[in-house]
Short mmCIF file of C-alpha atoms in Angstrom, two decimals:
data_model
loop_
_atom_site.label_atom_id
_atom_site.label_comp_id
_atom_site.label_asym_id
_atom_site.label_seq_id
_atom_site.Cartn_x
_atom_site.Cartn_y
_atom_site.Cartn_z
CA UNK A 22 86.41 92.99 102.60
CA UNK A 23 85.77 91.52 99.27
CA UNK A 24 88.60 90.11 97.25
CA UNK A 25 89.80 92.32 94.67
CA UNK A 26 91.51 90.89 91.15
CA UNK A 27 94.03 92.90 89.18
CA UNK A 28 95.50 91.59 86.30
CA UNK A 29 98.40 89.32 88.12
CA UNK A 30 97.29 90.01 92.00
CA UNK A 31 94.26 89.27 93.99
CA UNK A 32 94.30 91.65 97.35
CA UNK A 33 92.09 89.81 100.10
CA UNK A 34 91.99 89.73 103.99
CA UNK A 35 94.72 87.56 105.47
CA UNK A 36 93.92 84.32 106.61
CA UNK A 37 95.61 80.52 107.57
CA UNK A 38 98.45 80.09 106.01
CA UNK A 39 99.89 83.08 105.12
CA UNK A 40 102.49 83.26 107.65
CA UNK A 41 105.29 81.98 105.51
CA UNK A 42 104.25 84.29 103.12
CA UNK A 43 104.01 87.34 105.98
CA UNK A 44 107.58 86.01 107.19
CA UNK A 45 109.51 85.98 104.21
CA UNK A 46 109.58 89.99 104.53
CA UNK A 47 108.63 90.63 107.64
CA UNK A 48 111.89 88.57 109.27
CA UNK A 49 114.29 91.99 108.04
CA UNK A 50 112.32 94.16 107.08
CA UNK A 51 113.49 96.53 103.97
CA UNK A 52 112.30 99.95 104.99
CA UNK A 53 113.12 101.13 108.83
CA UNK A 54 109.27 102.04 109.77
CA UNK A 55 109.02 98.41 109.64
CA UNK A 56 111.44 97.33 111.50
CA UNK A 57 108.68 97.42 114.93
CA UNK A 58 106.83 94.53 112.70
CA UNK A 59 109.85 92.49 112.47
CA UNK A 60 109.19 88.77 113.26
CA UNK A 61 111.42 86.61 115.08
CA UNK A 62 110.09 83.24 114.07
CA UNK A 63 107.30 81.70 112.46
CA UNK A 64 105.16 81.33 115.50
CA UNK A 65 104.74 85.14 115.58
CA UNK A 66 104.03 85.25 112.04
CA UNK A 67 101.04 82.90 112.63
CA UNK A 68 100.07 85.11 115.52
CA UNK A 69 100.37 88.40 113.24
CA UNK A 70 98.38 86.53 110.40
CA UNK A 71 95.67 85.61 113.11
CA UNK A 72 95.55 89.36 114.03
CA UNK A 73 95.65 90.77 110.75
CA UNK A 74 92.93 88.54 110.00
CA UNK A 75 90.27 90.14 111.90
CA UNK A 76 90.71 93.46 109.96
CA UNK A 77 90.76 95.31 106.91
CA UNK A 78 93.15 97.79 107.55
CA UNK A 79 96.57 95.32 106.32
CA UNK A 80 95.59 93.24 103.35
CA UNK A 81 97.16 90.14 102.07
CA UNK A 82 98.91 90.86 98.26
CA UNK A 83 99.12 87.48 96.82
CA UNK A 84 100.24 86.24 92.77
CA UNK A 85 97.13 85.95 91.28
CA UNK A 86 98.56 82.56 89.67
CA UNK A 87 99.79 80.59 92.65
CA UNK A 88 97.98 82.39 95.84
CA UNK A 89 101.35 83.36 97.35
CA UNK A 90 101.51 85.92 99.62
CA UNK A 91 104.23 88.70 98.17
CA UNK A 92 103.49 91.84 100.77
CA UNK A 93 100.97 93.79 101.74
CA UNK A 94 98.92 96.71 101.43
CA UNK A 95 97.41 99.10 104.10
CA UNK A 96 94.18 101.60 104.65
CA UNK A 97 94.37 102.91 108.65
CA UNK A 98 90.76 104.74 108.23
CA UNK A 99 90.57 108.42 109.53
CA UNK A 100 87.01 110.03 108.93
CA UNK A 101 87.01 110.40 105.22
CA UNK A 102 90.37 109.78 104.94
CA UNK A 103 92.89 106.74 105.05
CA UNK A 104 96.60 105.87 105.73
CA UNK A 105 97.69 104.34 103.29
CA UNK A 106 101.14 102.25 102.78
CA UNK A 107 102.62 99.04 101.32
CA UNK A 108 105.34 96.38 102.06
CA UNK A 109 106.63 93.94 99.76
CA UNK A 110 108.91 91.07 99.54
CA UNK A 111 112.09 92.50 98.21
CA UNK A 112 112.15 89.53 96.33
CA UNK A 113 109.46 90.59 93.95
CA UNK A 114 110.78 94.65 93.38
CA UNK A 115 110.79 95.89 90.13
CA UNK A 116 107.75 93.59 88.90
CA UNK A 117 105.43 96.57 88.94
CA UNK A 118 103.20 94.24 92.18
CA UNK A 119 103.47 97.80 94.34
CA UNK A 120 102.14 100.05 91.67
CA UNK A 121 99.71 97.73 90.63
CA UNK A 122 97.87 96.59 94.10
CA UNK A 123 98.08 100.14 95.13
CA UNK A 124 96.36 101.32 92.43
CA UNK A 125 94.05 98.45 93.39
CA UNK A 126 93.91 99.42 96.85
CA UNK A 127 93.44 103.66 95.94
CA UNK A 128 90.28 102.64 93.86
CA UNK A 129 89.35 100.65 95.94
CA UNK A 130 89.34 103.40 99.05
CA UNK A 131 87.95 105.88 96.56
CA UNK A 132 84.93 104.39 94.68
CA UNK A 133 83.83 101.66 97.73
CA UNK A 134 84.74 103.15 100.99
CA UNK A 135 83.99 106.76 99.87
CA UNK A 136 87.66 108.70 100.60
CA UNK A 137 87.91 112.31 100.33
CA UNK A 138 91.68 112.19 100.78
CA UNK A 139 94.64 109.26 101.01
CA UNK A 140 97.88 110.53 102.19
CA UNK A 141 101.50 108.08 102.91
CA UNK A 142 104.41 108.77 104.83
CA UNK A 143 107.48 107.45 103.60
CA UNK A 144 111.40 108.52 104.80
CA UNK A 145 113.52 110.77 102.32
CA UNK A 146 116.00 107.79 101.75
CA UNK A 147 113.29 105.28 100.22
CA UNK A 148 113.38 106.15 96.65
CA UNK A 149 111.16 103.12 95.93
CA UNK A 150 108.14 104.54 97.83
CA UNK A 151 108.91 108.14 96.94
CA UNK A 152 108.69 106.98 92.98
CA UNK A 153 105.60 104.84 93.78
CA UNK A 154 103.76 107.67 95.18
CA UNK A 155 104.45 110.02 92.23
CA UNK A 156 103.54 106.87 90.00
CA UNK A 157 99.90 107.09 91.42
CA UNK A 158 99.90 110.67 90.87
CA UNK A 159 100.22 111.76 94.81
CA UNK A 160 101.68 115.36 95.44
CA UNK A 161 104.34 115.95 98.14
CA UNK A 162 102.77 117.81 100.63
CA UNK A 163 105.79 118.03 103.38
CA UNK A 164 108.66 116.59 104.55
CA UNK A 165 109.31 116.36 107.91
CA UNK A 166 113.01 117.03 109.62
CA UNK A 167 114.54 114.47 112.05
CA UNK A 168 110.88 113.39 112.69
CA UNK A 169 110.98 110.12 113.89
CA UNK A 170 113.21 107.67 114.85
CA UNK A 171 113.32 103.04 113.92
CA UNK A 172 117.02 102.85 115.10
CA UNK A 173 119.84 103.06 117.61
CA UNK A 174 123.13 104.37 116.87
CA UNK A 175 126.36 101.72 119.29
CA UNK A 176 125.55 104.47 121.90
CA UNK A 177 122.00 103.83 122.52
CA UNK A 178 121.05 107.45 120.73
CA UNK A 179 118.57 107.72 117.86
CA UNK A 180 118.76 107.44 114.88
CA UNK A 181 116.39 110.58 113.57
CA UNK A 182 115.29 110.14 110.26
CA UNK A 183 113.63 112.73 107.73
CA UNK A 184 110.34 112.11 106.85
CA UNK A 185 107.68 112.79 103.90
CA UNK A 186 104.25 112.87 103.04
CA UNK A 187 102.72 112.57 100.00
CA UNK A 188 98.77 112.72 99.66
CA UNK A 189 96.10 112.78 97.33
CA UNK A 190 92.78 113.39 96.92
CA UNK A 191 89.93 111.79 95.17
CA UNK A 192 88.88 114.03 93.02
CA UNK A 193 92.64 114.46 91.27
CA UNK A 194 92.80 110.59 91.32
CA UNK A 195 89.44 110.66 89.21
CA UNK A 196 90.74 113.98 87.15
CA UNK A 197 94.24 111.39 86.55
CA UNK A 198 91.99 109.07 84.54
CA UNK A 199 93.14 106.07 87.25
CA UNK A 200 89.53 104.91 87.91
#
């Protein structure tokens, strides 16, 4: 995909060198559904880069001003309609870099790749995600009981956690005034 510039951000494919970048939040990662990413070293961070590279469903969020690689935003394509989610460095949280690449990212999906509908899951207990979604104006459309499971309790059981989904649709994200 094309680069795309916000005001402090520049959202592009990942490429060489962004495995530091990847690593810094991707070695614990801060919500649970990505703890299956978790990277044990910088050698799989070079090999997640490489394979994020040849795709634009993850994309590279980087400071517009140094090229650094703070998180990353995602579009998993269904149809019409996309996946969406986000994961940032924890170091750059309450900057406003989420709300601003995703709103990035949702006009992006909307006005280029022609999507009817985004929707994001995101568990109960991450108020961050839950307030970023209502930020871009997505409704709650559900949330999900005991749904899925990231974790092991000492025993070996899971860990079940609740789950919810927000969504929206294009036509309230042009009716918002975000375009």
């Amino acid at each position: 995909m094309d680069a795309i510039e916000t005001n402090r951000l520049v959202l592009r494919n990942f490429r060489s060198g962004d495995a530091p970048g990847l690593y810094a939040y991707l070695n614990e990662p801060g919500a649970s559904c990505f703890l299956s990413m978790k990277l044990e070293g910088m050698d799989a961070a070079e090999a997640e880069v490489e394979n994020r590279s040849r795709s634009d469903d993850h994309i590279a969020v980087c400071l517009k001003d140094s090229g650094e690689v703070i998180g990353d935003v995602f579009a998993i394509p269904e149809e019409d309609t996309f996946a969406v989610g986000w994961n940032f460095n924890g170091d750059f949280s309450d900057c406003g870099f989420a709300t601003e690449a995703a709103r990035a990212l949702f006009s992006y999906l909307f006005s280029v790749r022609g999507a009817r509908r985004l929707y994001a899951y995101v568990e109960d207990h991450n108020r961050a995600s839950r307030r970023l979604c209502e930020r871009l104006g997505m409704r709650q459309e559900g949330l999900f009981l005991e749904y899925v499971s990231f974790k092991k309790d000492e025993s070996g059981e899971p860990i079940f956690e609740n789950t919810m989904q927000f969504a929206i649709l294009r036509k309230e994200w042009l009716q918002s005034g975000e375009r």
